[in-house]
XYZ file of C-alpha atoms in Angstrom:
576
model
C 25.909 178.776 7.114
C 26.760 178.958 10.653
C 23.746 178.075 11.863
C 23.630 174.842 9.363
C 26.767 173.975 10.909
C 25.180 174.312 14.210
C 22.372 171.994 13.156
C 24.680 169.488 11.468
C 27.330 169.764 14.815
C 24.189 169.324 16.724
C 22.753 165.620 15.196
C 25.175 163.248 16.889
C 24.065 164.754 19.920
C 20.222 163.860 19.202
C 21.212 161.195 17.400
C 22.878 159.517 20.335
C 19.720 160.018 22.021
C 17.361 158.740 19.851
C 18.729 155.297 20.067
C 18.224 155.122 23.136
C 14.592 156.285 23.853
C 13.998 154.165 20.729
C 15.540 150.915 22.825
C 13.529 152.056 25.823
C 10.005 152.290 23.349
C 11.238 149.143 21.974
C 11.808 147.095 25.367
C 8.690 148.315 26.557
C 6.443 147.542 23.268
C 7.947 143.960 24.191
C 7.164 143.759 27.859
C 3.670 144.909 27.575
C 2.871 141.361 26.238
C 5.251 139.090 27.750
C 3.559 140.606 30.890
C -0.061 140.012 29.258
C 1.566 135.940 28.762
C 2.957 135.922 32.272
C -0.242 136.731 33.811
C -3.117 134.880 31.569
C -0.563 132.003 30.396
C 2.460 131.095 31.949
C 0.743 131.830 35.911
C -2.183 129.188 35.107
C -0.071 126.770 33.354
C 2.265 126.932 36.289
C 0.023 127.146 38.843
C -2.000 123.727 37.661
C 0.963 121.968 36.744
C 2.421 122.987 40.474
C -0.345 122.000 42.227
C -0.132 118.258 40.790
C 3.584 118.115 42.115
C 3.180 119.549 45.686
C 1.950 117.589 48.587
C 0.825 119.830 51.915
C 2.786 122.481 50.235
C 5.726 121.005 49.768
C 7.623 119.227 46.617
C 6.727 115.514 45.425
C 7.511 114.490 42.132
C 6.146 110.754 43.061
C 3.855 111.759 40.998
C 5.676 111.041 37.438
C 6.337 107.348 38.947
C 2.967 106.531 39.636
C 1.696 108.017 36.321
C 4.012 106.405 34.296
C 3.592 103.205 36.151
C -0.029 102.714 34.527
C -0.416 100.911 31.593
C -3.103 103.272 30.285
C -0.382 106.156 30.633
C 2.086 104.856 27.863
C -1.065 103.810 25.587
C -1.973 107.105 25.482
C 1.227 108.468 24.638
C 1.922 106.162 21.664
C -1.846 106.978 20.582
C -1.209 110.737 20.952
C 2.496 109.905 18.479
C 1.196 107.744 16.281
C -1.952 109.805 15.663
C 0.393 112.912 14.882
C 2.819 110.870 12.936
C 0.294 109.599 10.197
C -1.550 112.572 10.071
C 1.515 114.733 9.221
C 2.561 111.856 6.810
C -0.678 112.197 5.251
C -0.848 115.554 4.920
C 2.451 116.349 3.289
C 2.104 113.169 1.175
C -1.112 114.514 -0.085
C -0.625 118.156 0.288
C 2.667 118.481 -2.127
C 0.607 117.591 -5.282
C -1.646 120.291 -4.391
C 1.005 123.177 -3.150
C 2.533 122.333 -7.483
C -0.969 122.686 -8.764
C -2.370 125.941 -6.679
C 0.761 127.954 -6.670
C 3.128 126.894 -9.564
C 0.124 126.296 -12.279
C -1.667 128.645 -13.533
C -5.631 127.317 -14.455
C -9.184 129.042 -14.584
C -10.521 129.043 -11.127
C -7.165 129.066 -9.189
C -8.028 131.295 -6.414
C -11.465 129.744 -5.736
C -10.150 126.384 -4.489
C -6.693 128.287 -2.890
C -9.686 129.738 -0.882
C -11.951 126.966 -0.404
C -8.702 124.696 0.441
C -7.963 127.549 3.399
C -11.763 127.042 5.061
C -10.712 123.414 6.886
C -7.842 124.483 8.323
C -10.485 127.747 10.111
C -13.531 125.443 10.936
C -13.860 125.372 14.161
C -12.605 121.161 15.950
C -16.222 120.750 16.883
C -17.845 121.436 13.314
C -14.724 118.881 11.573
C -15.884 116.231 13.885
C -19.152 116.392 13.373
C -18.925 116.717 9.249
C -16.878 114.013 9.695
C -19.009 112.112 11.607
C -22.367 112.678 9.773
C -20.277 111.128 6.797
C -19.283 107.794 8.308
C -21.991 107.206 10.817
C -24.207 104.527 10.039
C -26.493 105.999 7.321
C -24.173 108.358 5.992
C -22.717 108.109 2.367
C -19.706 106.453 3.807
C -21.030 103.969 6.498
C -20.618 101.010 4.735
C -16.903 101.597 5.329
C -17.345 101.145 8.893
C -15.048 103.796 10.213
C -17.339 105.848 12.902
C -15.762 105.683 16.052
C -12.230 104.331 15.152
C -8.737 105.579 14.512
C -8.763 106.119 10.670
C -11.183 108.318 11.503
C -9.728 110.524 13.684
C -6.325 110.436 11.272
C -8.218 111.890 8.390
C -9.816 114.015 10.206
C -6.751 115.484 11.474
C -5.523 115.816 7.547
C -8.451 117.603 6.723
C -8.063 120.182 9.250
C -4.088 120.749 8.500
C -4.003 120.147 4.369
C -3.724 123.901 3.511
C -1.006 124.168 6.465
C 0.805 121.863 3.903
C -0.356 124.006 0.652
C 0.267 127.320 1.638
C 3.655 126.805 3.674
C 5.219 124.593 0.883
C 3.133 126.160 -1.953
C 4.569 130.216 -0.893
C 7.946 128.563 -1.510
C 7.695 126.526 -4.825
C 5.991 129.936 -6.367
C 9.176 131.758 -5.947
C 11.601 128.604 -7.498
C 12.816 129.867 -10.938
C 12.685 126.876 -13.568
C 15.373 127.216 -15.025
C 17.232 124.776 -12.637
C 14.847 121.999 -13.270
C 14.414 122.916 -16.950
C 18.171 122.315 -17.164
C 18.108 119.228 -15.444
C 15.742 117.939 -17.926
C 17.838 119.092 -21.294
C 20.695 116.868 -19.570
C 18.295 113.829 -19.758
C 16.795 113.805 -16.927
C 13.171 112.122 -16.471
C 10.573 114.284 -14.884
C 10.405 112.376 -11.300
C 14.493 112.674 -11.565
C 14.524 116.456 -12.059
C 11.630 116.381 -8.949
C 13.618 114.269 -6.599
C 17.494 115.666 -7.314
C 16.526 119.521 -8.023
C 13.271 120.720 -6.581
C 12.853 118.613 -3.270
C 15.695 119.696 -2.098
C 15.313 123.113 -2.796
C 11.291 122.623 -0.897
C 13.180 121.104 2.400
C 13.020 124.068 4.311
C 9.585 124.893 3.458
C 8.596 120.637 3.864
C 10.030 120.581 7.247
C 7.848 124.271 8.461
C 5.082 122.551 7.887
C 5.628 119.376 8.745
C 6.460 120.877 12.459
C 3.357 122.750 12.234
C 1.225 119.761 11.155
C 3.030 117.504 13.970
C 2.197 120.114 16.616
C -1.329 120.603 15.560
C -2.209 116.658 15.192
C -0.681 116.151 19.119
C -2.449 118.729 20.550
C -5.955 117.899 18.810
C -8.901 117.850 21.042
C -12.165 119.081 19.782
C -11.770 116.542 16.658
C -10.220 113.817 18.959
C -13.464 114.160 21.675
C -15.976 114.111 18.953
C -14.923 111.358 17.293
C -13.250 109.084 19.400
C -14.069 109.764 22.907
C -12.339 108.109 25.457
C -11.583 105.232 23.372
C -8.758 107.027 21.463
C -7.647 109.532 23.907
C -4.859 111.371 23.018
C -2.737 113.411 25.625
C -4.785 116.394 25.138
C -7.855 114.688 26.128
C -6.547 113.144 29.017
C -5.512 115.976 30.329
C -9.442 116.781 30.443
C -11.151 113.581 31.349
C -8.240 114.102 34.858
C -9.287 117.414 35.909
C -12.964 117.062 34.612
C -13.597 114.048 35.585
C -11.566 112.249 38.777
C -10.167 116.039 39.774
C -6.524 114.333 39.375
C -4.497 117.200 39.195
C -1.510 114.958 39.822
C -2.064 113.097 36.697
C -2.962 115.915 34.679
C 0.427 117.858 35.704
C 2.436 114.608 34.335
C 0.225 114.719 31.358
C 0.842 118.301 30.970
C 4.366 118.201 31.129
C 4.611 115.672 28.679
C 2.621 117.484 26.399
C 5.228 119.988 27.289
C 8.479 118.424 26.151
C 6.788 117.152 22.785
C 5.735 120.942 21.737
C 9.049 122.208 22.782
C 10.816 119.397 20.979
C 7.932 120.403 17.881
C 8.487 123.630 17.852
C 12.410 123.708 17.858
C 12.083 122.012 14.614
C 9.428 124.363 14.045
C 11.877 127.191 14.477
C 14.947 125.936 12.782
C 13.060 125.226 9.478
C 11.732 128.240 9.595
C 14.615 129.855 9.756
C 15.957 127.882 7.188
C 12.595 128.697 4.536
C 12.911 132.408 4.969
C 17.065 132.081 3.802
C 15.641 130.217 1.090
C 12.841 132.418 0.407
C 15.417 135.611 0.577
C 17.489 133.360 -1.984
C 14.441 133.091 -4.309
C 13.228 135.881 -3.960
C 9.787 137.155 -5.667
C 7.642 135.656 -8.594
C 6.652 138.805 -9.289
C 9.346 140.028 -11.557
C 7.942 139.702 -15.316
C 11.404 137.731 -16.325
C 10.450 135.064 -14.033
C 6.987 135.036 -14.802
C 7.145 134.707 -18.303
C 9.529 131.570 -17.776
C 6.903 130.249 -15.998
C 4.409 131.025 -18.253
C 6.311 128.727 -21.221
C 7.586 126.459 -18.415
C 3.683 125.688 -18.064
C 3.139 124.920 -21.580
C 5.653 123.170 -22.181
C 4.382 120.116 -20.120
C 0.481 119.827 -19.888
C 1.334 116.035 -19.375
C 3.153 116.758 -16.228
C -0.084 117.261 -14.819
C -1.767 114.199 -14.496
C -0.662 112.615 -11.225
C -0.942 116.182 -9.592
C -4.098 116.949 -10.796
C -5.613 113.943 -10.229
C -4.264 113.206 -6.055
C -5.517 117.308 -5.971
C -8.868 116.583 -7.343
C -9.488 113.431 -5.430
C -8.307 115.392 -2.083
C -10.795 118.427 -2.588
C -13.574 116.472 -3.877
C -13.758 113.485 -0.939
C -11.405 114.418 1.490
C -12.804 118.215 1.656
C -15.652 119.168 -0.249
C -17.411 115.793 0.538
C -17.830 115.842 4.389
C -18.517 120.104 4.201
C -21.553 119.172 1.652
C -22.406 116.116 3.603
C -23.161 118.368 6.926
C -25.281 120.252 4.880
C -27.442 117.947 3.231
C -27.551 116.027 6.423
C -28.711 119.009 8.270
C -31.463 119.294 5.786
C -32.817 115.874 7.155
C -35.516 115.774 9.706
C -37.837 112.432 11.228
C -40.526 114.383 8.446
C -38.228 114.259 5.439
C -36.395 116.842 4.015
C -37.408 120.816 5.279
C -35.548 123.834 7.228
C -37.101 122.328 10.649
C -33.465 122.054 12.350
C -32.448 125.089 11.354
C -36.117 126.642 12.704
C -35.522 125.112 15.878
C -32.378 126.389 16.428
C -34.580 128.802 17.954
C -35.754 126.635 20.826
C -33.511 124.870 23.735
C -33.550 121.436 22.207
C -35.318 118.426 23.002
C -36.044 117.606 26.601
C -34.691 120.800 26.931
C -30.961 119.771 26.147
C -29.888 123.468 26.136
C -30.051 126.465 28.525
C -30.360 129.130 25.783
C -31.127 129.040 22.360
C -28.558 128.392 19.591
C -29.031 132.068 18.156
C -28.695 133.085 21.615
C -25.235 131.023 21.811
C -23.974 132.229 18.220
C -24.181 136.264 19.850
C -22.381 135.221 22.451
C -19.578 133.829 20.496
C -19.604 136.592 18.316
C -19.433 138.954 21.267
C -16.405 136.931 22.979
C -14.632 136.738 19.257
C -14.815 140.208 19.262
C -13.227 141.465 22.379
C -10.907 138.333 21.877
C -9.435 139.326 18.627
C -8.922 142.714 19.526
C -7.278 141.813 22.313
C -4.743 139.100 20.340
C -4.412 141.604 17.496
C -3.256 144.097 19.796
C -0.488 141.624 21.718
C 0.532 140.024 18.320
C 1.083 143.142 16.425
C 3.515 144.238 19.231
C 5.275 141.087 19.214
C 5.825 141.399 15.601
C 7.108 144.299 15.274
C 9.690 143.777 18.342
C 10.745 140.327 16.792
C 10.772 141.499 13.055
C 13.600 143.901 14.543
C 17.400 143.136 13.522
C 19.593 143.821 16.037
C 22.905 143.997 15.826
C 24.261 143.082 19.042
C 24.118 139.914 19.914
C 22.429 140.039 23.075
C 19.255 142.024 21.310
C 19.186 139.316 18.500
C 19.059 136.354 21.253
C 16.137 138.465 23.215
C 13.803 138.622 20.095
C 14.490 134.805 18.835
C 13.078 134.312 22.539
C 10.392 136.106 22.675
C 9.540 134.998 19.446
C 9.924 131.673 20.622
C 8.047 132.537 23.704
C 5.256 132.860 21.633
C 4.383 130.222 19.609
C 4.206 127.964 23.254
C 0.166 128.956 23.349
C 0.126 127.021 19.895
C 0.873 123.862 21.257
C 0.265 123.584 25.318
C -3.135 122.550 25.864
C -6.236 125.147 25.863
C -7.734 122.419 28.396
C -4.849 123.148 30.984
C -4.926 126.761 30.037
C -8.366 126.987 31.063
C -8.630 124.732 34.173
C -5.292 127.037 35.247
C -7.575 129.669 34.843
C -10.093 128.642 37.580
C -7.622 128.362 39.843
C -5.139 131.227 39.468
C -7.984 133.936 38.949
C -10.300 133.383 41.413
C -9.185 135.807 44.131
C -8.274 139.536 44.287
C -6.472 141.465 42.520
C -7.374 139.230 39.679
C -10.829 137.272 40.616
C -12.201 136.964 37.277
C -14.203 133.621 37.291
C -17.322 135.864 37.021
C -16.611 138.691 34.799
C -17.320 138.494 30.988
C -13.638 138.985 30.165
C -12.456 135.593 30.611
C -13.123 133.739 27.855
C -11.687 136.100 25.808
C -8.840 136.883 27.163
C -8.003 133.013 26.720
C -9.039 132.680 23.549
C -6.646 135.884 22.599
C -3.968 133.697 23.986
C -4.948 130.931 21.697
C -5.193 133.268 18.598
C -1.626 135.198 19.442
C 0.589 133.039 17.490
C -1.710 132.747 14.375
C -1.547 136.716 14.545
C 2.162 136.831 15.133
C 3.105 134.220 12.284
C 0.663 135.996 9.638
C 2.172 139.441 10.288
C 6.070 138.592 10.986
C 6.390 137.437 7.244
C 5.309 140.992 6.201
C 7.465 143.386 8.705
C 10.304 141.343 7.593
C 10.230 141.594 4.381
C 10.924 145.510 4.905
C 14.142 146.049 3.667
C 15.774 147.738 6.473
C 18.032 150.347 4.814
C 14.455 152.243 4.241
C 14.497 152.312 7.907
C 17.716 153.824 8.142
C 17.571 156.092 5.213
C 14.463 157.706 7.025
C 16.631 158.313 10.085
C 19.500 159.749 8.377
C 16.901 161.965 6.666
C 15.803 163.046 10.202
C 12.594 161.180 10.948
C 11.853 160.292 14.547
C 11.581 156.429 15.824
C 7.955 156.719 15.683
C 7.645 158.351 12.567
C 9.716 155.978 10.929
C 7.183 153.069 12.476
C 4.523 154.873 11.019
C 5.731 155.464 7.588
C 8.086 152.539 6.818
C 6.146 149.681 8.570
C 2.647 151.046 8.821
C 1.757 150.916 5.573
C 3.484 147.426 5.230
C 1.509 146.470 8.793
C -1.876 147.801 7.821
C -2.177 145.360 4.417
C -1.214 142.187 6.511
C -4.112 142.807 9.705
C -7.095 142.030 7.501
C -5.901 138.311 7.516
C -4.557 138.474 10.720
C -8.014 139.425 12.345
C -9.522 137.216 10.428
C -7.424 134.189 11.690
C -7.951 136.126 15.225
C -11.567 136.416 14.662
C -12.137 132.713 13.021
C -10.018 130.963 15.989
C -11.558 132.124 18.643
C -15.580 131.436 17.497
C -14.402 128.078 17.214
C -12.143 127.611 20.378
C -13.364 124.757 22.319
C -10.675 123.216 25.162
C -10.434 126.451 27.159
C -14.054 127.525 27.011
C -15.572 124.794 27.700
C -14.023 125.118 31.155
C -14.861 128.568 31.318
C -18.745 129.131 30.056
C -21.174 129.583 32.493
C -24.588 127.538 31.576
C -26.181 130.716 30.981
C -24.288 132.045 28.701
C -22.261 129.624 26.362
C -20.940 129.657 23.044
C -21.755 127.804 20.082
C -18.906 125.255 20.331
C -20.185 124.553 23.436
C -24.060 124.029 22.421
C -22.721 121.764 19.946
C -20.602 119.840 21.853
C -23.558 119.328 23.945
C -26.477 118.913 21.419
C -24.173 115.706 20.234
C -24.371 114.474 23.771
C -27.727 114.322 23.811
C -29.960 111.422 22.667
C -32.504 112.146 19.801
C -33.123 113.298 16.473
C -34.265 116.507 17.383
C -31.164 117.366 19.226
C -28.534 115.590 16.322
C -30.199 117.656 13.622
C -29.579 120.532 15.741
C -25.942 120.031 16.128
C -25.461 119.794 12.529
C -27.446 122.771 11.862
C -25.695 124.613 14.127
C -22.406 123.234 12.657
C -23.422 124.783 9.556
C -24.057 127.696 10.915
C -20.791 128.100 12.741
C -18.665 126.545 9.580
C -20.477 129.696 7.183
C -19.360 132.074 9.805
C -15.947 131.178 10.095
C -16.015 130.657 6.230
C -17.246 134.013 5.368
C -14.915 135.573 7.634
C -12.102 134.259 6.164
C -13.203 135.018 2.654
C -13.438 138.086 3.757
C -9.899 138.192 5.124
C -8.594 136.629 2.099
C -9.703 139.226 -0.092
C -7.680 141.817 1.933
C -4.680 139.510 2.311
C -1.205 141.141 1.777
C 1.294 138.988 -0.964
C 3.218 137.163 1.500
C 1.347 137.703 4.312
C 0.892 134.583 6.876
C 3.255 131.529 7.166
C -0.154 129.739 7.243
């Protein structure tokens, strides 16, 4: 008895400890990657936009008068805003119909277009342009509309990429309404589009508003899509940015550009961050669909209005078939096409460097490399975003700790939306002298491609560690389990189920990243975004039915990846 009273007198002693090695562990699971973004993000991005603003080493910020001076300046900014304007229109106008059908319906086949609706928003920028362009080029099913090479383009383009950002964001939210609300409004009198517009629109805002954010943020900061089909014509900021340093080695220009590009993610992902915070109060509110009450009401609330259907079913259909599955099938059927008539020839001389020799290694050569760099890459941002997540999914309850984590959350999603272009031409000239002089070591590209894929990891696994009710935490520690035991038992289990689709995301961004590497490949070893990219460049058949060959090949890897991820997704993993 004595010595159980010895024990007991003994806890607040080790308990007073264990708080704080446990804020030590906790500061320093945290610092480990704000030093990895300090070092391979926020030290190029600096460094490149410094150098545009400095004159014989000291501060000139004529710069942003001259810039702004130019006609061509402000053209590209309203391009670069209107651009992301329509497309986010677009895609929410056209992506609510299909967020009812694919998570409040129930039909035969459901979770084979939820998957095939996720595949756009994973293709790599290079292979959507090019689908898209095989499509409306002249020749293609669609070239009588006359739309290669202009704006329209580019806009829908830019909605097929970001249409499941719409789906799944707004989509995770409407699954968890309960009907009864709406069902109510309806025995008052209320027509169907009433009962929408007064009941469940409101109660989407917060979900509407996350993805609209996202969508904005991901339409300004286009560049793979933007480059293939519009060139120069329809620059956007993002392209800019490269035709500056690329081109006329105007670093002054392209430090305006970038700090522009700057202020509209920040402004972007504010929104981004109070509607998110909004959506997960609303999702707590719902809470889940799961409970055999609810889904039984839904279950009768679906029969009891197949006519409901129509307009949804119909604006869903037409978006997968043309919008989607049209310019996917197109590229391959197109790729099928050679001078000869119709054989495997492209895909056969994907073996060989092109026509004229177009290419400095093969395309199968290319595709190991990229699956090499993905490799390393994803490891490296599942590692980082894993950390962050489980620092920010943390609920202090000081004040001071719950300001830290909304900032380093915050922190993160900046890689998201600053340009992989300035990320990568920081990298040439930040790293290219001891202790860091990494131009020539194989690490490079994929340590900024991890800092593309971070976010994506973060915002798929956050969702999950949150959703841990936190008085299992604490009854663990009352029942004497040790900060790291209470990681592994309480969150690890919860942490494990979300990583398949986080390093699939992980694995799927960074084969297709494009801005950053295609400052950073050497000519002996590129990727396949690159060889692309470069096979479109190049006059001749040969070479065009190469690209698309090679698009196919890259759009069934990221595919299949994701598929694969899918399948081990976690219910409620990913904000995505």
């Amino acid at each position: 008895m004595r010595n159980t009273a010895g024990r007991a007198r003994g806890r607040p002693g080790s308990a007073g400890r264990v708080p704080r090695r446990s804020t030590i562990a906790w500061v320093v699971a945290g610092a480990i990657p704000l030093a990895f973004l300090a070092v391979f993000f926020a030290w190029p991005v600096a460094a490149l936009v410094g150098r545009g603003f400095t004159t014989d080493g000291a501060l000139d910020l004529s710069g942003f008068a001259e810039v702004f001076a130019r006609p061509r300046t402000w053209r590209i900014i309203r391009l670069t805003l209107v651009q992301a304007l329509l497309g986010t229109t677009l895609a929410v106008l056209l992506g609510l119909p299909g967020a009812y059908l694919l998570y409040r319906r129930t039909f035969r086949g459901r979770a084979l277009v939820r998957a095939f609706v996720t595949v756009p928003f994973v293709l790599p920028t290079v292979v959507v342009g090019v689908a898209f362009r095989s499509l409306l080029t002249e020749g293609g099913p669609l070239g009588f509309l006359h739309l290669d090479g202009t704006f329209t383009a580019i806009v829908l383009a830019l909605v097929f990429f970001n249409y499941t950002v719409v789906v799944r964001t707004v989509g995770g939210l409407w699954e968890r309404l309960d009907p009864r609300t709406e069902q109510a409004a309806r025995a008052l009198g209320a027509p169907p589009w009433r009962a929408f517009l007064t009941v469940t629109l409101p109660a989407l805002t917060p979900a509407i508003a996350s993805a609209a954010s996202v969508v904005f943020l991901f339409c300004a900061t286009a560049f793979g899509v933007v480059m293939v089909l519009g060139g120069t014509r329809y620059g956007t900021i993002e392209t800019e940015i490269w035709i500056q340093t690329t081109q006329f080695l105007d670093l002054r220009t392209a430090a305006v550009l970038s700090v522009v590009q700057l202020v509209v993610v920040g402004v972007s992902l504010a929104l981004f961050s109070r509607a998110r915070a909004r959506r997960e109060r609303a999702l707590d509110l719902q809470g889940r669909p799961a409970d055999e009450q609810t889904a039984q009401r839904l279950r009768l609330w679906n029969r009891s209005r197949p006519g409901g259907d129509l307009l949804p079913t119909v604006v869903t259909s037409a978006v997968v078939i043309v919008l989607l599955a049209l310019p996917l099938g197109n590229l391959l059927v197109r790729s099928l096409r050679t001078p000869d008539g119709w054989s495997l020839g492209n895909y056969a001389a994907l073996g060989t460097t092109g026509g004229d020799n177009a290419l400095t290694v093969t395309v199968w050569e290319a595709a190991a490399n990229s699956l090499r760099i993905a490799v390393d890459a994803t490891v490296l941002a599942v590692v980082m975003g894993t950390l962050v997540a489980l620092v920010v999914s943390r609920r202090p309850r000081n004040p001071l700790g719950r300001r830290a984590v909304w900032w380093l959350d915050a922190v993160f999603m900046l890689p998201l939306g600053v340009s992989a272009v300035t990320v990568g031409f920081g990298f040439l000239i930040t790293l290219n002298h001891p202790p860091l002089d990494l131009r020539s070591s194989a690490v490079l590209i994929p340590i900024a491609q991890a800092v593309v894929a971070i976010p994506l990891v973060v915002r798929t696994v956050l969702p999950v560690l949150r959703a841990i009710d936190p008085h299992l935490r604490e009854a663990a520690g009352v029942l004497g389990a040790a900060p790291w035991r209470v990681l592994l038992t309480v969150d690890g289990p919860f942490l494990i189920r979300s990583l398949g689709l986080a390093i699939g995301f992980a694995f799927a961004v960074s084969l297709g990243e494009f801005g950053a590497t295609s400052f950073l490949s050497r000519p002996d070893r590129p990727t396949l975004p690159v060889v692309i990219f470069r096979l479109i460049g190049r006059p001749g058949p040969e070479n065009y039915g190469m690209a698309l060959a090679a698009s196919v090949v890259l759009a069934v890897l990221t595919a299949t990846i994701m598929g694969v991820a899918e399948r081990l997704r976690h219910e409620g993993a990913g904000e995505f």
